[in-house]
Coordinates of C-alpha atoms and ligand atoms in Angstrom, one line a residue:
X1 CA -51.3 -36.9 -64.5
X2 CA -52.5 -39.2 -61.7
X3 CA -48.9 -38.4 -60.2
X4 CA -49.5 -34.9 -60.0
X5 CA -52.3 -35.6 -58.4
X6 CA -51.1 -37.3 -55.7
X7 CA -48.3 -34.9 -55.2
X8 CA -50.8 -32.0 -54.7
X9 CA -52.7 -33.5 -52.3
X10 CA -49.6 -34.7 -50.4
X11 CA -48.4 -30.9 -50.1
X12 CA -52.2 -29.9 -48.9
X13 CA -51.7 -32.3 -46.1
X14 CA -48.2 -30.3 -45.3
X15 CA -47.5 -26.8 -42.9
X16 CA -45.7 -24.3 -45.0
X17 CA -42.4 -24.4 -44.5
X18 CA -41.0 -22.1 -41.8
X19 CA -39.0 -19.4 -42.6
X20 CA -37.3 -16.5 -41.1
X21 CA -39.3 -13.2 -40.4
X22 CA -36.6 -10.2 -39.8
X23 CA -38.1 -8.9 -36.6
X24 CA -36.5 -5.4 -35.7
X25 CA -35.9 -5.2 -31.8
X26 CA -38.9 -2.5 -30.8
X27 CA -38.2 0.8 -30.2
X28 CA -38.9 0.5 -26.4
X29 CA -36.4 -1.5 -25.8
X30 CA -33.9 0.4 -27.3
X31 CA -34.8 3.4 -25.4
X32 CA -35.0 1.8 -22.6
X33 CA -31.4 0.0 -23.0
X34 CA -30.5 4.1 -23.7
X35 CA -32.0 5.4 -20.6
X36 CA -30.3 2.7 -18.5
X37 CA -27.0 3.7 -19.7
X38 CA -27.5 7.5 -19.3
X39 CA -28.5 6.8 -15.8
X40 CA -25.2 4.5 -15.5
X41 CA -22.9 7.6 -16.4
X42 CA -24.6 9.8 -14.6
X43 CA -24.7 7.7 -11.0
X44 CA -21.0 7.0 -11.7
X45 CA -20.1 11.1 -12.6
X46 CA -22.5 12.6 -10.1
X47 CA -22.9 9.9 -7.2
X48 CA -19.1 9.1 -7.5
X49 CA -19.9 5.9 -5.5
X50 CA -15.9 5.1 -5.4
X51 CA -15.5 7.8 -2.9
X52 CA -17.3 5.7 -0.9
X53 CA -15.2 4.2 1.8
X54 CA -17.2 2.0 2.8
X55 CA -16.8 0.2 -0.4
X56 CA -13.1 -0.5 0.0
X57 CA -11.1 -0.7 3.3
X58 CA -13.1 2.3 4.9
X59 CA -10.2 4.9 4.5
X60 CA -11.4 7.9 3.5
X61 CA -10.0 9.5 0.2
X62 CA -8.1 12.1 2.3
X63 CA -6.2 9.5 4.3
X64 CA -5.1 8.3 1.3
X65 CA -4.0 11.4 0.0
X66 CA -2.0 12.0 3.2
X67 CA -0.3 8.7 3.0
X68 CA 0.5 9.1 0.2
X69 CA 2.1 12.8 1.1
X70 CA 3.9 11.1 3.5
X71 CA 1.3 13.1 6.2
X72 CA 0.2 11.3 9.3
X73 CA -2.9 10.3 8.5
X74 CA -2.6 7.3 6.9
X75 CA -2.3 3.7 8.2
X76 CA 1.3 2.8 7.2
X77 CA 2.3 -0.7 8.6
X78 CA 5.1 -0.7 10.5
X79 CA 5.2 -4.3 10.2
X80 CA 5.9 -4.3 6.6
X81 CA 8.3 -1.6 6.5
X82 CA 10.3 -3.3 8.9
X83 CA 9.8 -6.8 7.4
X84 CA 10.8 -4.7 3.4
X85 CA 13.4 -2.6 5.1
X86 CA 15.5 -3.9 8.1
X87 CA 15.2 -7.2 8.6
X88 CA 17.9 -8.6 5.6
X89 CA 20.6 -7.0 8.5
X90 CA 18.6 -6.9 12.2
X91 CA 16.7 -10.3 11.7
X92 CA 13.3 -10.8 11.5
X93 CA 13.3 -11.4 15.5
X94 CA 15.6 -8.3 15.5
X95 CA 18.0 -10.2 17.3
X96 CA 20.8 -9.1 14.7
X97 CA 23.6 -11.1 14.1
X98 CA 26.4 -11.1 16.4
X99 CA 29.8 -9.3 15.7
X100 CA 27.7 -7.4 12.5
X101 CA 24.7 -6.5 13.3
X102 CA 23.3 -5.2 16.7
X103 CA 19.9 -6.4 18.0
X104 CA 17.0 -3.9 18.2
X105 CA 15.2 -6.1 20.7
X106 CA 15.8 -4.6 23.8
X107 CA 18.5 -2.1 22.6
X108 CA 19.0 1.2 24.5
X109 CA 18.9 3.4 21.6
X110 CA 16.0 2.1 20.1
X111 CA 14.0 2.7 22.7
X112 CA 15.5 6.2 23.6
X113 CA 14.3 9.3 23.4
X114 CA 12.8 9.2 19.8
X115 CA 15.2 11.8 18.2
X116 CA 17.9 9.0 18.4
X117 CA 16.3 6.4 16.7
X118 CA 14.8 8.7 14.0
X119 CA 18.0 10.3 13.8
X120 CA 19.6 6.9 12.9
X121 CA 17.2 5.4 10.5
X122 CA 17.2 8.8 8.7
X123 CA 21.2 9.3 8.2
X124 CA 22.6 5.6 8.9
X125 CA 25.5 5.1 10.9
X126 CA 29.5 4.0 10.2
X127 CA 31.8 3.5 12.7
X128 CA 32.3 2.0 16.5
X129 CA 28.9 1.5 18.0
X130 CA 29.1 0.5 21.4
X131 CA 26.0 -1.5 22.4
X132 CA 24.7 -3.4 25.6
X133 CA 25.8 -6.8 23.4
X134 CA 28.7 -5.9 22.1
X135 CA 30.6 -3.6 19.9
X136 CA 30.1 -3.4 16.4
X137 CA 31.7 -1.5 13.6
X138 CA 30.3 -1.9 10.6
X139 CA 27.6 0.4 8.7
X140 CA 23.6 0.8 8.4
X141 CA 22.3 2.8 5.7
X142 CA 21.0 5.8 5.1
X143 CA 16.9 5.8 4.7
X144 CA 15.9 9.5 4.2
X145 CA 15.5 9.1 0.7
X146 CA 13.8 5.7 0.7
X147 CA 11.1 6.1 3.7
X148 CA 8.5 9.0 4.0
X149 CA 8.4 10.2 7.8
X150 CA 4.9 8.4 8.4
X151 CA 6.9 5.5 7.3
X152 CA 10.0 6.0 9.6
X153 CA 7.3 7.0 12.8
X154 CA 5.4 3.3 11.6
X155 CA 8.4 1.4 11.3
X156 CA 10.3 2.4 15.0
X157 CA 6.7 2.5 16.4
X158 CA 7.0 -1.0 15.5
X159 CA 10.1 -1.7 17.4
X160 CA 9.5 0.3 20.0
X161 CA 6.9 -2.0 20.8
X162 CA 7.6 -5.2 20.5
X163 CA 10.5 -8.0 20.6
X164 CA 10.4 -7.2 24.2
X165 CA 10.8 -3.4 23.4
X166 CA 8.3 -0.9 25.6
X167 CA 8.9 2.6 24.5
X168 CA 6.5 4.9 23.2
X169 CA 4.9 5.2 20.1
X170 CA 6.9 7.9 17.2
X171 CA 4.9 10.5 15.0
X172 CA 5.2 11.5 11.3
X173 CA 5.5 15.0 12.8
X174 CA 8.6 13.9 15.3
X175 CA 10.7 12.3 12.4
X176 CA 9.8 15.6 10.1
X177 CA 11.1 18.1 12.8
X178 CA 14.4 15.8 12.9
X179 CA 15.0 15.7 9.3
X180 CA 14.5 19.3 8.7
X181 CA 17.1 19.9 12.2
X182 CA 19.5 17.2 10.1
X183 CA 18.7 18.3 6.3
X184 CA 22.0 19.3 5.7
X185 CA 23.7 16.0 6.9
X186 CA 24.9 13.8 3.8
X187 CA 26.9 11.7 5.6
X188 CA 26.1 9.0 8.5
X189 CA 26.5 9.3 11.8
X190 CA 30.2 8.4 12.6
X191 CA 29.4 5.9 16.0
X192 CA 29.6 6.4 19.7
X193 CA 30.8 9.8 19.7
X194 CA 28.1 11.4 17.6
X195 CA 25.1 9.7 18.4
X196 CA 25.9 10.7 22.2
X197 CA 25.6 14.5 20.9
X198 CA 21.9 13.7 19.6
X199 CA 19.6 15.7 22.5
X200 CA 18.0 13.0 24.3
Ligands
HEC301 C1 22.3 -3.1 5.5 C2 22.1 -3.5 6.9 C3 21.1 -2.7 7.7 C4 19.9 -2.4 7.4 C5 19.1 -2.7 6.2 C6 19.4 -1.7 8.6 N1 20.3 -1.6 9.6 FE1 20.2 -0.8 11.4 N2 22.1 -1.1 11.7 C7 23.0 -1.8 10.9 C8 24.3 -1.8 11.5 C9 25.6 -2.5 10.8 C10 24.3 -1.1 12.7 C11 25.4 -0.8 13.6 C12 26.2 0.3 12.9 C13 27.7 0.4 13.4 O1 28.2 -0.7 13.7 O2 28.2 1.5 13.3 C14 22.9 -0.7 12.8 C15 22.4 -0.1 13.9 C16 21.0 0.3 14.1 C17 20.5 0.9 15.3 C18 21.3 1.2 16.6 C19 21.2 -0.1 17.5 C20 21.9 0.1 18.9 O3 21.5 -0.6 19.8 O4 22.7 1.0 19.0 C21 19.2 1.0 15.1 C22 18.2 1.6 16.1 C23 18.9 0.5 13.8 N3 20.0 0.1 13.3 C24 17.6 0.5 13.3 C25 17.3 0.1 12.0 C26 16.0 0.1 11.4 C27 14.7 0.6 12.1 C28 16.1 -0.4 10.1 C29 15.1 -0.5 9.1 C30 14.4 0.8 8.7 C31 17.5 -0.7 9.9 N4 18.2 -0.4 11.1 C32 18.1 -1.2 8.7 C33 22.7 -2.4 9.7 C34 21.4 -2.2 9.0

């Protein structure tokens, strides 16, 4: 019994053991948690902050749209549709490479009157090409199916104006009036002879 004793006294001089209480999370802060996330749906259905341009690249959503309509409004980079589209045959430098494929740096047609150069990148060309380095006869494809018109207008803008080129800018609205004048043309242009027919 003396054991006992000692045992008892030895649990007096103890804290009860700890144990777990199940604490529910109060009822404020659920509501709370609720009223946040109403407010979240409703700023992102009502505020629509991704119209806002300033949160992306600063075009609007209707530049987009026209881009993407193949309009005039949006930024196409003539750059990169040259870089994608023309230089495997013209070069990056658009020096071309000789015997097969004429330069676009300073060549006369390029820098024309616009409808020529739209009118080539639109229907491609096959046959005798007489240029100031050289004659070539080989063939460049069509593009009327692969490039939008603000995409043909960003692309010859771009080699209008530079590799040493300095002809004016061309418009969307340009290359659309040339491919509805040419919409029944299937086949490219056949070389010297009809290119010099294009209206300059
Ligand atoms: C698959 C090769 C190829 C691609 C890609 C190509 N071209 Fe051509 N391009 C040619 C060839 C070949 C000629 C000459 C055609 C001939 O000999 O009848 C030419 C001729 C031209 C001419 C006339 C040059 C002159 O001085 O008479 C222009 C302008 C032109 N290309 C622009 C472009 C543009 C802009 C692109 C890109 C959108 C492009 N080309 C993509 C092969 C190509």
């Amino acid at each position: 019994m003396r054991h006992d004793h000692e045992t008892s006294t030895a649990q007096k001089r103890e804290h009860a053991d700890p144990s777990e209480i199940n604490r529910p999370i109060p009822i404020i802060v659920i509501l709370l948690a609720l009223a946040l996330f109403v407010w979240a749906i409703f700023y992102i259905v009502i505020r629509r902050p991704s119209d806002n341009p300033a949160f992306g690249d600063n075009r609007a959503r209707s530049e987009l749209m026209a881009a993407t309509a193949g309009g005039s409004g949006g930024r196409v980079d003539g750059a990169q549709v040259f870089a994608a589209n023309c230089i495997a045959c013209h070069q990056a430098n658009a020096m071309g490479l000789p015997g097969v494929f004429p330069p676009l740096a300073l060549s006369q047609r390029a820098t024309a009157k616009a409808t020529l150069p739209i009118s080539i990148v639109l229907h491609g060309i096959s046959g005798k090409l007489t240029t100031s380095s050289g004659v070539f006869n080989g063939s460049m494809p069509t593009f009327k199916a692969k490039l939008s018109d603000a995409e043909i207008a960003a692309v010859l803008t771009h080699v209008r104006t530079n590799f040493g080129n300095a002809a004016g800018p061309v418009s969307a609205a340009e290359v659309k009036a040339v491919r509805d004048q040419t919409k029944d043309r299937t086949t490219p242009w056949t070389g010297d002879d009809e290119l010099a027919k294009i209206k300059q």
